[in-house]
mmCIF file of C-alpha atoms and ligand atoms in Angstrom:
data_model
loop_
_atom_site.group_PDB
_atom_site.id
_atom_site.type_symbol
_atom_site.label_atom_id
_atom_site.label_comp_id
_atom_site.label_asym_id
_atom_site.label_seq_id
_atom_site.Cartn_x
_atom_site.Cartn_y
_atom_site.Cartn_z
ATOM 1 C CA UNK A 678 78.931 -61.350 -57.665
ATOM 2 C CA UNK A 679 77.825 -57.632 -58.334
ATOM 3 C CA UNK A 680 77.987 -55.606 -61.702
ATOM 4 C CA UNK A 681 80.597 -52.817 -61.172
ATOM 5 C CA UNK A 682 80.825 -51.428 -64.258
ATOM 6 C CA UNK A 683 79.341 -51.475 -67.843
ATOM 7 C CA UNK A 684 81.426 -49.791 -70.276
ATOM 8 C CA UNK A 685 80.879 -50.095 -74.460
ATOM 9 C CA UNK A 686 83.247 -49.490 -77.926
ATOM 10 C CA UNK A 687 81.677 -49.068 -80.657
ATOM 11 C CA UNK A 688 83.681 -50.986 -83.890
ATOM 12 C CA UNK A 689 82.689 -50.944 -87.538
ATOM 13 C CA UNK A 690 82.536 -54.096 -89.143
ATOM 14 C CA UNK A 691 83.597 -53.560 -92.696
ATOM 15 C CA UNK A 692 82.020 -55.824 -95.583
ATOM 16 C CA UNK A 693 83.911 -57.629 -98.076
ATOM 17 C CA UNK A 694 81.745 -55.975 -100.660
ATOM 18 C CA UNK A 695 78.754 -53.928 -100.342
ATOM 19 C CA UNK A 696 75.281 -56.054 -99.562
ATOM 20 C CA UNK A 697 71.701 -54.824 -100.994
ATOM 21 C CA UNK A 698 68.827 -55.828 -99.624
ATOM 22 C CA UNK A 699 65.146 -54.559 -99.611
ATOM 23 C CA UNK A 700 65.718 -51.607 -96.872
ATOM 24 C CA UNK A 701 69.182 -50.462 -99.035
ATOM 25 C CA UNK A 702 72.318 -51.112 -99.572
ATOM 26 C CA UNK A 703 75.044 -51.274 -97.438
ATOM 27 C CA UNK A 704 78.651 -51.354 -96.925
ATOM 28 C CA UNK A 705 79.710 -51.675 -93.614
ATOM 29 C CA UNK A 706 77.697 -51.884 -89.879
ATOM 30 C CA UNK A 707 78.389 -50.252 -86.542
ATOM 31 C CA UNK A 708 78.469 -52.792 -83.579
ATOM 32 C CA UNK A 709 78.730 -52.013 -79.833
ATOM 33 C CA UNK A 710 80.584 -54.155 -77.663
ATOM 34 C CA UNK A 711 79.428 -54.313 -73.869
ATOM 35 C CA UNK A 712 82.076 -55.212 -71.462
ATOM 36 C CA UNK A 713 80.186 -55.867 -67.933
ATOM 37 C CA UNK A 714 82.701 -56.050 -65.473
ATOM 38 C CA UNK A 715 82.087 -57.285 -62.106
ATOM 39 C CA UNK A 716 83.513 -57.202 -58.627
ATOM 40 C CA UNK A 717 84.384 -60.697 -58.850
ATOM 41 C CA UNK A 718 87.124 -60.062 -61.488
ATOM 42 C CA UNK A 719 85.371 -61.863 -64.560
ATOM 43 C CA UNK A 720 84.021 -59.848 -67.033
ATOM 44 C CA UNK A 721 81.306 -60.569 -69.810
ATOM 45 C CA UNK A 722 80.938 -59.626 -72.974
ATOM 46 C CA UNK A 723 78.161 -58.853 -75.445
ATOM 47 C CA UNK A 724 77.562 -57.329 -79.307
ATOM 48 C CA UNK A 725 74.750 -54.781 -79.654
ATOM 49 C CA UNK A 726 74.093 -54.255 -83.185
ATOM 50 C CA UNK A 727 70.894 -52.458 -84.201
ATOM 51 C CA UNK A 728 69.260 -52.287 -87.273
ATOM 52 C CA UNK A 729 66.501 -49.392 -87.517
ATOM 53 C CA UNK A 730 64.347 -50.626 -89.726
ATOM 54 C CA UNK A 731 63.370 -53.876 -87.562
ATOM 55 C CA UNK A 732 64.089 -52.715 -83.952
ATOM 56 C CA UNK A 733 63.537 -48.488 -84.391
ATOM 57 C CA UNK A 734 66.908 -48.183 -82.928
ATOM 58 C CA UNK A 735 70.599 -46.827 -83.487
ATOM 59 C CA UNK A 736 74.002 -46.708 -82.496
ATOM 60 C CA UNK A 737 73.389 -43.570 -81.059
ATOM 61 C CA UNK A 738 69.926 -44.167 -79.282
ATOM 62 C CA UNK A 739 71.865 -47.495 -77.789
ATOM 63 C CA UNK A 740 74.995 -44.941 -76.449
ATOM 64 C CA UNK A 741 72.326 -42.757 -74.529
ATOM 65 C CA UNK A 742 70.020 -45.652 -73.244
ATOM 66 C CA UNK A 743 72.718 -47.838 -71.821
ATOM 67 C CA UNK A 744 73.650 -44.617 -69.841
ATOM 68 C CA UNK A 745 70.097 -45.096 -67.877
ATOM 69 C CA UNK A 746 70.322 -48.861 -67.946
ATOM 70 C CA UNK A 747 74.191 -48.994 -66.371
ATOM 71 C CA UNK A 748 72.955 -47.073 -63.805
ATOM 72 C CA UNK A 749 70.481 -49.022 -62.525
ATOM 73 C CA UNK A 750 72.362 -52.259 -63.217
ATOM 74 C CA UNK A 751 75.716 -51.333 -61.138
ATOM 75 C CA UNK A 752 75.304 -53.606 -57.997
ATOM 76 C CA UNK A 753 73.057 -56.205 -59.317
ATOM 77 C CA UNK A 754 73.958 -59.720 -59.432
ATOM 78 C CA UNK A 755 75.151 -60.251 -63.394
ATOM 79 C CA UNK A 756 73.976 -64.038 -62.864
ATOM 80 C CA UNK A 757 70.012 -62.959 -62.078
ATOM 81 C CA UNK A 758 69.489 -62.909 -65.372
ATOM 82 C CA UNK A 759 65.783 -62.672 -64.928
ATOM 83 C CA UNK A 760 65.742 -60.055 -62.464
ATOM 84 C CA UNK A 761 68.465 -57.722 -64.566
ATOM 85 C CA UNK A 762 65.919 -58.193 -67.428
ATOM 86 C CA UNK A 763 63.118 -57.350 -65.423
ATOM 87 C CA UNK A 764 64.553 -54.444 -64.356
ATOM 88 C CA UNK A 765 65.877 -52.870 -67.812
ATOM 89 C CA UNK A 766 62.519 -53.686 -69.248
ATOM 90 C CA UNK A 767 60.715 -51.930 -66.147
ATOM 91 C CA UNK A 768 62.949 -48.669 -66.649
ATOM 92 C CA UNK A 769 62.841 -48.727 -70.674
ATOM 93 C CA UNK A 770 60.748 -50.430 -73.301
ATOM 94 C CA UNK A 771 62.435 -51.546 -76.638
ATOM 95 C CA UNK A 772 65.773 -51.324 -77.097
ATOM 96 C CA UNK A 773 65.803 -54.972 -77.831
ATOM 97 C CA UNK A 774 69.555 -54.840 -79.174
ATOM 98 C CA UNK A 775 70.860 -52.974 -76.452
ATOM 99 C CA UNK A 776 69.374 -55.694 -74.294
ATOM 100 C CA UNK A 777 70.494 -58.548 -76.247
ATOM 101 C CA UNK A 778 74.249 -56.855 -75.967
ATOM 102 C CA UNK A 779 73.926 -57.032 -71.662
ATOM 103 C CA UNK A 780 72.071 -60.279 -71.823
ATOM 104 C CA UNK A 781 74.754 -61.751 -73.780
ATOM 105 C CA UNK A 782 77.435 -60.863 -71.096
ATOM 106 C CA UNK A 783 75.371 -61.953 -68.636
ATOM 107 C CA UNK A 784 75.205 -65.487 -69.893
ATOM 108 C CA UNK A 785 79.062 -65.128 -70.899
ATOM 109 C CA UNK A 786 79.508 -64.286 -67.183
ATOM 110 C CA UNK A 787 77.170 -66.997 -66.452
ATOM 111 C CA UNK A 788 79.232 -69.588 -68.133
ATOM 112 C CA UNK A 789 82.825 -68.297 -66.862
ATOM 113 C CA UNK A 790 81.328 -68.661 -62.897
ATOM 114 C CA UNK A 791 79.973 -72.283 -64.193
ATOM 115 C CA UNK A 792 82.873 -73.138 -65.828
ATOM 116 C CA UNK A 793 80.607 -74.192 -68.632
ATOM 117 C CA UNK A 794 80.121 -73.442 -72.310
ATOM 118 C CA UNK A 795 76.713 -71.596 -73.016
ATOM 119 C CA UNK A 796 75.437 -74.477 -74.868
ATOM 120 C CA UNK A 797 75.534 -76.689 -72.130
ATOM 121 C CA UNK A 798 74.031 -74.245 -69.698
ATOM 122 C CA UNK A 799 70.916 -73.530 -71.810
ATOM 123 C CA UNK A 800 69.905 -77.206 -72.768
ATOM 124 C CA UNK A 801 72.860 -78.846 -74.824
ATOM 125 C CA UNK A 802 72.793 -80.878 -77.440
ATOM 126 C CA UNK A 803 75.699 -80.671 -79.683
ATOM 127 C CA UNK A 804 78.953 -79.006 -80.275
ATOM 128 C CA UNK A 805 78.194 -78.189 -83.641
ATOM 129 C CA UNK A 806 75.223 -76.479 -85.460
ATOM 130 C CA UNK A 807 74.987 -76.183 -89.551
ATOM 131 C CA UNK A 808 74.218 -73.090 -91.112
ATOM 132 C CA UNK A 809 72.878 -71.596 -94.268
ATOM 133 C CA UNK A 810 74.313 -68.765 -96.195
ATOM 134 C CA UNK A 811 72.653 -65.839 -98.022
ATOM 135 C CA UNK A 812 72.755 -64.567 -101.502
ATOM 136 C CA UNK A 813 72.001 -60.722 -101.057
ATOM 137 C CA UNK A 814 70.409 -59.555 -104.341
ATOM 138 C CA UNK A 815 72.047 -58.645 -107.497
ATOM 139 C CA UNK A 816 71.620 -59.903 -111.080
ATOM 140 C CA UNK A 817 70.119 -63.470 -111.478
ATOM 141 C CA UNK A 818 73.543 -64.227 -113.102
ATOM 142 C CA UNK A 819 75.469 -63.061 -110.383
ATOM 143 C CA UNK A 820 73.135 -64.283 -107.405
ATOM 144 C CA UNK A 821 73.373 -68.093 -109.448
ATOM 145 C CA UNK A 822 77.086 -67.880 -110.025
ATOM 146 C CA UNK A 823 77.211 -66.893 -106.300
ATOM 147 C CA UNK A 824 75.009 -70.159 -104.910
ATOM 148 C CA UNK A 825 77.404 -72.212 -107.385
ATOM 149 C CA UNK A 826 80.631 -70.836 -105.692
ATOM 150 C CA UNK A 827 79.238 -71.425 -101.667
ATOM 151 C CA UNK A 828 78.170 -75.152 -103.367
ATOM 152 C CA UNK A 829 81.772 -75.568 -104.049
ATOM 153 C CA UNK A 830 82.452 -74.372 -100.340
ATOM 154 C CA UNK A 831 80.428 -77.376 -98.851
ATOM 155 C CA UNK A 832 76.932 -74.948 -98.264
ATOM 156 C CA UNK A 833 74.048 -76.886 -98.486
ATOM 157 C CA UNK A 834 71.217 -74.518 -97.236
ATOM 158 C CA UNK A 835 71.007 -70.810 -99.309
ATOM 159 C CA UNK A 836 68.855 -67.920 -98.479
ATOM 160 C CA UNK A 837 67.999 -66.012 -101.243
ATOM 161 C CA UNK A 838 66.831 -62.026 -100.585
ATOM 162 C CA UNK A 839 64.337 -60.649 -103.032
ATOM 163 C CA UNK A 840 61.425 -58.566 -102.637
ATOM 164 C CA UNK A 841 62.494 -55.318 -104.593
ATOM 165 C CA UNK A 842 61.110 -56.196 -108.080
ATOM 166 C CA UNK A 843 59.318 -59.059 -108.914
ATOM 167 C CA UNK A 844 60.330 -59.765 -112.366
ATOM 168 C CA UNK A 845 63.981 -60.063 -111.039
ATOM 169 C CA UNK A 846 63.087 -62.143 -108.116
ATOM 170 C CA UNK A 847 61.572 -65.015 -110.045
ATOM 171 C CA UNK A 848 64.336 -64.599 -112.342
ATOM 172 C CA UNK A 849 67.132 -65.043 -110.027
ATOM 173 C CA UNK A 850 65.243 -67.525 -107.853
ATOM 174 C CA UNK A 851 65.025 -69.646 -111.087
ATOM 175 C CA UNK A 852 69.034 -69.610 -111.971
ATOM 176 C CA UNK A 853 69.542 -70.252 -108.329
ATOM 177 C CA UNK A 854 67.526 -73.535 -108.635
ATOM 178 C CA UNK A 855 69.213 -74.620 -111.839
ATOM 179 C CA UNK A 856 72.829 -74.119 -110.606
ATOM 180 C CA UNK A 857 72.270 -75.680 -107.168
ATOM 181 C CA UNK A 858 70.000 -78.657 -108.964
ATOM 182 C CA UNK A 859 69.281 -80.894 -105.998
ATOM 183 C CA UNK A 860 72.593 -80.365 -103.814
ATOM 184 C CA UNK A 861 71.303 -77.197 -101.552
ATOM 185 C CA UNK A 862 68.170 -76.353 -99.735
ATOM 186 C CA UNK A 863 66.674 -72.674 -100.921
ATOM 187 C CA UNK A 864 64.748 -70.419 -98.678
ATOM 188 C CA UNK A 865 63.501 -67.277 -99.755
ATOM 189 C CA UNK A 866 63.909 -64.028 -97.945
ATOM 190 C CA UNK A 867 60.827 -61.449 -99.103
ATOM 191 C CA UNK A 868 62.010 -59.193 -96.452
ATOM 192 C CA UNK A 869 58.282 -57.347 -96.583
ATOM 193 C CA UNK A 870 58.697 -56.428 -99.714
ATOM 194 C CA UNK A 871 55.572 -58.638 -101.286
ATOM 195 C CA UNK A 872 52.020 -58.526 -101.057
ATOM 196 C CA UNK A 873 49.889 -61.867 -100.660
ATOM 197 C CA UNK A 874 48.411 -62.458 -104.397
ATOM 198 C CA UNK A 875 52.201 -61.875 -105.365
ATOM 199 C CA UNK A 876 53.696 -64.480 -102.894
ATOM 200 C CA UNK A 877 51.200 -66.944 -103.275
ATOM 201 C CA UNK A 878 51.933 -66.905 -107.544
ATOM 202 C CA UNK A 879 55.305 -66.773 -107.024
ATOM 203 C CA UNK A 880 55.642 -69.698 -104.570
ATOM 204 C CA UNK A 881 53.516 -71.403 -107.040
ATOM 205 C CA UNK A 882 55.448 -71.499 -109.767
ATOM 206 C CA UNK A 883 58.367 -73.124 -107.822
ATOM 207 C CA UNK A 884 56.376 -75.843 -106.284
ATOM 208 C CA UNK A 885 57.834 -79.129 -106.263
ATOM 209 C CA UNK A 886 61.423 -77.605 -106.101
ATOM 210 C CA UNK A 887 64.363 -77.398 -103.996
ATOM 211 C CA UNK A 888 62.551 -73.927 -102.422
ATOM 212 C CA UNK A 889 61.043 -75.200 -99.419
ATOM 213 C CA UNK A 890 60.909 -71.875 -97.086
ATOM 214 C CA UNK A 891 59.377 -68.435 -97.771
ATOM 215 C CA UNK A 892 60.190 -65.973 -95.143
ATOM 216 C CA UNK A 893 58.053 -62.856 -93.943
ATOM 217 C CA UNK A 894 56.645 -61.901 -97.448
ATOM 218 C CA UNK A 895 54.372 -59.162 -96.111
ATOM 219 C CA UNK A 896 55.117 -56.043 -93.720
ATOM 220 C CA UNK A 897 55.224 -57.170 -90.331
ATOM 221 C CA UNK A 898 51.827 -55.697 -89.444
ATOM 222 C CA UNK A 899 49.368 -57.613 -91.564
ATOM 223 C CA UNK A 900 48.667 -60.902 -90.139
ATOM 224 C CA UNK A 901 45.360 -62.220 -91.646
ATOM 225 C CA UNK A 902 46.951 -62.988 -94.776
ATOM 226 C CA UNK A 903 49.661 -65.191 -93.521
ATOM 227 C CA UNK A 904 46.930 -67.736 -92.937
ATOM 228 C CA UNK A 905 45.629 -67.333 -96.239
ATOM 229 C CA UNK A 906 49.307 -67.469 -97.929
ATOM 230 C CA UNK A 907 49.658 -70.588 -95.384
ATOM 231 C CA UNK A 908 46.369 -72.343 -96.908
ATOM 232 C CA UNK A 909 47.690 -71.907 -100.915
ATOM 233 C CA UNK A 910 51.074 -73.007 -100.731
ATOM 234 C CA UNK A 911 52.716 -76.209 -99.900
ATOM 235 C CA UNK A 912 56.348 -74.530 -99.032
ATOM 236 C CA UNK A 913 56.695 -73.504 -95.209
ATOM 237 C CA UNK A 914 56.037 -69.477 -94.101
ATOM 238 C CA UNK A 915 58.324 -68.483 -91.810
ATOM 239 C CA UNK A 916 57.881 -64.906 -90.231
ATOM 240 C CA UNK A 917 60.530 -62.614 -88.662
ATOM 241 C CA UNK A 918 59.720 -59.140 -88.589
ATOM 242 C CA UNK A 919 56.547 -60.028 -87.098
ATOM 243 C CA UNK A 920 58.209 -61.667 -84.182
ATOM 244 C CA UNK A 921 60.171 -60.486 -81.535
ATOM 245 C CA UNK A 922 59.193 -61.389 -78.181
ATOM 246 C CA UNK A 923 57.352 -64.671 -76.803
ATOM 247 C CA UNK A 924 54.280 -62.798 -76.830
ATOM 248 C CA UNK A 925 54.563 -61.932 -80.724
ATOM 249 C CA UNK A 926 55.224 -65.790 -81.239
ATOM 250 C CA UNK A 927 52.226 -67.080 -79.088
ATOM 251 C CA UNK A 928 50.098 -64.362 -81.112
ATOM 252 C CA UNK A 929 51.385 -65.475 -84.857
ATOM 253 C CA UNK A 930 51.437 -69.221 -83.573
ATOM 254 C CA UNK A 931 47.723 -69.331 -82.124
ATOM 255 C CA UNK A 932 46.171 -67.275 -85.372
ATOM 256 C CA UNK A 933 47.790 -70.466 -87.404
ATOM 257 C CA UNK A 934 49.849 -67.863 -89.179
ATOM 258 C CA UNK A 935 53.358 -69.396 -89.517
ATOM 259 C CA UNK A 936 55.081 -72.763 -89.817
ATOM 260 C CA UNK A 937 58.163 -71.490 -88.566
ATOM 261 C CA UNK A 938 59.408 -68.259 -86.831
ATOM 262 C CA UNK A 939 63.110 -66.346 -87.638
ATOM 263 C CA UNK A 940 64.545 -65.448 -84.098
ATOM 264 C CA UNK A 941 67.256 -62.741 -83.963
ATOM 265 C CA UNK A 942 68.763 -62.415 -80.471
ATOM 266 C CA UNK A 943 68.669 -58.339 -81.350
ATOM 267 C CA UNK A 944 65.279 -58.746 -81.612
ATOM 268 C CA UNK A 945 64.550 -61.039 -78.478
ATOM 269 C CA UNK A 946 66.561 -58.841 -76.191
ATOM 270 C CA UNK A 947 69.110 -61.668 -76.318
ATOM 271 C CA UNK A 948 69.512 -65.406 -74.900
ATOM 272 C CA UNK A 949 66.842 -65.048 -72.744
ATOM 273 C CA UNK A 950 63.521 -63.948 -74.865
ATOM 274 C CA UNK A 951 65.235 -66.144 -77.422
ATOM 275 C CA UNK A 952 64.266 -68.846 -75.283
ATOM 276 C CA UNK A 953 60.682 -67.809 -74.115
ATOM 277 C CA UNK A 954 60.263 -67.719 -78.336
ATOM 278 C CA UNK A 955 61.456 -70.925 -78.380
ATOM 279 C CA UNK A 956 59.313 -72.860 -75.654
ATOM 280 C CA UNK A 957 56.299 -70.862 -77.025
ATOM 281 C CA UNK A 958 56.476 -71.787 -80.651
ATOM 282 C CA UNK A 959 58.137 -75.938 -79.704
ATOM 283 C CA UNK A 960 54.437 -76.171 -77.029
ATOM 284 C CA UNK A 961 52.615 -75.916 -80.733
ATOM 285 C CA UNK A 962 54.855 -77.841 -82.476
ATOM 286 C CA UNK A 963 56.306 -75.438 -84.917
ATOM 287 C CA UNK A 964 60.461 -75.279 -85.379
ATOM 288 C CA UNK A 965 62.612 -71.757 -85.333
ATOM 289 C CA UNK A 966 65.638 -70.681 -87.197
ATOM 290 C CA UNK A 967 68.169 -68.296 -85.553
ATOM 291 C CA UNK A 968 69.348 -65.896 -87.405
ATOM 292 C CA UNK A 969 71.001 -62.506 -87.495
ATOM 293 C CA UNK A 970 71.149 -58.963 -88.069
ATOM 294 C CA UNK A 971 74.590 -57.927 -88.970
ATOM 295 C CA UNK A 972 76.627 -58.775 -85.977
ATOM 296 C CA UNK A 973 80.322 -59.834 -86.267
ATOM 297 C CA UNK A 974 81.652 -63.268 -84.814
ATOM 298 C CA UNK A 975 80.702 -62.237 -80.993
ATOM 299 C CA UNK A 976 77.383 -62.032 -81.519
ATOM 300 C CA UNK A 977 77.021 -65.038 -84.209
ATOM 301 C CA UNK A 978 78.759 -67.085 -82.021
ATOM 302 C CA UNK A 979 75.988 -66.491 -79.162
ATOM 303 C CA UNK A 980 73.408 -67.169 -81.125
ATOM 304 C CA UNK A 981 75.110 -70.368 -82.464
ATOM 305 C CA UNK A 982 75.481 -71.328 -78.821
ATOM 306 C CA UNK A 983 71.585 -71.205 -78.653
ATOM 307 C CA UNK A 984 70.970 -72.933 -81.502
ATOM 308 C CA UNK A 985 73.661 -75.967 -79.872
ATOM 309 C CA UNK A 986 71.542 -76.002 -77.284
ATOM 310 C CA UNK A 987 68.262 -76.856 -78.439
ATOM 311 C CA UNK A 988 66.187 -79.692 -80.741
ATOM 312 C CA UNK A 989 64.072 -77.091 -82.012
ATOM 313 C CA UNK A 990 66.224 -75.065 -83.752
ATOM 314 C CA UNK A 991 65.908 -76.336 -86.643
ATOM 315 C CA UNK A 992 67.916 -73.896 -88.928
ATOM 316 C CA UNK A 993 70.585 -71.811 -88.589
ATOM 317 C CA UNK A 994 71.207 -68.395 -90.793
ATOM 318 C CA UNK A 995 74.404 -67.413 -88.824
ATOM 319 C CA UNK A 996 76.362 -66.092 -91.872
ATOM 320 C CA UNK A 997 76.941 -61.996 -91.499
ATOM 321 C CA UNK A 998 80.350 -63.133 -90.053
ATOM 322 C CA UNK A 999 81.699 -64.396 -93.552
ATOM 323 C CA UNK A 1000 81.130 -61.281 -95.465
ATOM 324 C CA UNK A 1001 82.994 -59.289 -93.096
ATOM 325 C CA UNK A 1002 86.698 -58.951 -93.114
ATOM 326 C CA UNK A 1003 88.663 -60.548 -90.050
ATOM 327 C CA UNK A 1004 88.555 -58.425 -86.904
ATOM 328 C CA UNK A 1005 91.903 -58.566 -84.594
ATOM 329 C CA UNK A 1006 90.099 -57.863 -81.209
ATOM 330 C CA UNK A 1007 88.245 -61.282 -81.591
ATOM 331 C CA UNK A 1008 89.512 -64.842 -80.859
ATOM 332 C CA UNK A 1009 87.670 -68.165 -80.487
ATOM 333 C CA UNK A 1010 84.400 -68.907 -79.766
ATOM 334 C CA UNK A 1011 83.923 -71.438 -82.583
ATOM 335 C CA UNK A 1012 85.442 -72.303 -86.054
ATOM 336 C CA UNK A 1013 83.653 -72.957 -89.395
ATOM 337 C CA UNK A 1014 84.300 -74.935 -92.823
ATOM 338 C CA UNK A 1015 81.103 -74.839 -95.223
ATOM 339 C CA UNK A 1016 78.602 -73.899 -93.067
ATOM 340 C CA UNK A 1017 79.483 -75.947 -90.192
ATOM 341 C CA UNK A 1018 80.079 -74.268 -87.035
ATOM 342 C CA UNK A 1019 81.692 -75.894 -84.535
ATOM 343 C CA UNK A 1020 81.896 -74.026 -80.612
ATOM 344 C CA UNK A 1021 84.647 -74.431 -78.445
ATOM 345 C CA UNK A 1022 83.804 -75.825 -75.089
ATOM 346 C CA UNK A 1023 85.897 -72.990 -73.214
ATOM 347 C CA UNK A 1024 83.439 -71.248 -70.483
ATOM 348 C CA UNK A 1025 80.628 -68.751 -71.343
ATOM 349 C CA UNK A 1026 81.050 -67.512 -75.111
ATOM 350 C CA UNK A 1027 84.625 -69.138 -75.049
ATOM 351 C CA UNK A 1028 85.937 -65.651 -76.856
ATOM 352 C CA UNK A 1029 88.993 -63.575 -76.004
ATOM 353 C CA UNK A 1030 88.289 -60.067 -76.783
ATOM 354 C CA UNK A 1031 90.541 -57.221 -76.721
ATOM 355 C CA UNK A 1032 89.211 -54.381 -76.835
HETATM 356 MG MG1 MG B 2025 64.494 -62.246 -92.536
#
């Protein structure tokens, strides 16, 4: 089988309401979807959605580097996966998203030549993968009335963001706790935003609590303080921004700087780094979450096959699909009640796009 084409349309994905986190607030995303069509007939598809303040890049950075990665793709066998990403990271470095968008078809592809569901292909171990929701930040009222309404839903893991000001963090974080009492799980999302002193007070004053997860509390660059955030609290530090590649992950994991690690397939150039993170950080004995940037069902619903596929994902934070509204070039893939996602066992991504 031989790539003959790779063609992209960009869609907006257009929130329910606007979402505010520590880099701004926002109201809707740009996605691109790749379509890589072969000579075989089958075609494979893929969601590149970038976010510039983790990955450096944009829609338009993605438009005018897939133009030099299509053309050294065209003729290459779409089911080398490891060659095609040798050769796309030989030609351009970064671009992680745009990566993760052609990876993703790849494996689609993969699966439709297979006849076989991602999941299955890449380990399997269940249909069905449970995953948190987040509460983006607001007023403490509003974030606790929010974690009350996704209890009533059937979530039982939140993720709270916080990180602009600290007075309204601990504040919301401790309405969040009363509402959900002992029903829901609470990690907290720092986003950067913290320093050490600040994170290690903070976490403090909620020992003992439902909050049992702190993730990346300090820019992505400093890395001797994780171990001393590590050594004075008893929740678990979890670090994304720091982490994007297997090589990040064997860094943070053999300073003894993290007990878990966030991976985003935008960040990991897709399925594939996604699971060099994974064998890198399960050798030392330390669980990963999968989570997201802001991609719409396509690109949740790869990640959730990755997660289906291995014992040491341990969380889920698949959720940007919810706060969109519905999208009418995307079918299938999987269906959800309360946090529950459960993927169909149709070949590859087991989505019908029209596009
Ligand atoms: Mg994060």
């Amino acid at each position: 089988m031989h790539i003959k084409d790779i063609v992209s349309k960009k869609v907006s994905n257009q929130f329910t309401h606007p979402i505010k986190v520590t880099f701004g607030e926002m109201t809707s995303t740009e996605s691109l979807i790749i379509k890589v069509v072969t000579d075989a007939g089958l075609i494979g598809y893929g969601e590149v959605c970038p976010f510039e303040p983790v990955t450096g890049e944009s829609i338009q950075t993605e438009e005018v580097a897939l133009d030099i990665l299509t053309d050294i793709l065209i003729g290459q066998d779409p089911l080398c996966i490891e060659q095609v990403h040798h050769l796309m990271d030989d030609k351009i470095v970064g671009h992680t998203a745009l990566k993760a968008g052609i990876d993703i078809a790849m494996y689609d592809l993969l699966g439709k030549a297979s006849d076989l569901p991602i999941y299955k292909l890449l380990g399997g171990v269940s249909n069905q993968v449970r995953s948190d929701v987040t509460i983006a930040i607001d007023t403490p009222e509003k974030m606790a009335q929010e974690a009350t309404d996704y209890l009533a839903q059937g979530f039982t893991q939140l993720k709270v963001k916080t990180g602009i000001d600290q007075a309204t963090d601990e504040a919301a974080i401790r309405q969040i706790l009363d509402a959900v009492g002992d029903k829901a799980t609470v990690k907290i999302d720092a986003n950067q935003g913290w320093t050490a002193k600040q994170t290690i007070r903070i976490l403090n004053e909620f020992r003992n609590t439902q909050l049992d997860i702190v993730e990346q509390p300090l820019p992505y660059w400093q890395h001797e303080e994780n171990q001393l955030i590590r050594s004075n609290i008893t929740q678990d530090l979890m670090l994304d921004e720091s982490v994007h590649s297997p090589s990040d992950a064997y860094n943070v994991i053999s300073n003894g700087e993290a007990d878990m690690v966030n991976i985003k397939l935008m960040k990991s150039s897709g399925l594939f780094g996604a699971e060099g993170i994974n064998k890198v950080v399960e050798s030392a004995g330390v669980p990963c979450m999968i989570g997201c940037m802001a991609e719409s069902r396509l690109g949740i619903c790869a990640a959730a096959h990755f997660a289906a596929a291995h014992r040491n994902v341990a969380y889920c934070d698949l959720d940007s699909y919810l706060m969109f509204k519905e999208s009418d070039w995307l079918k299938g893939g999987f269906t959800s009640e309360g946090g529950l996602l459960t993927l169909s066992d149709q070949p590859g991504l087991g989505m019908e796009v029209d596009l």
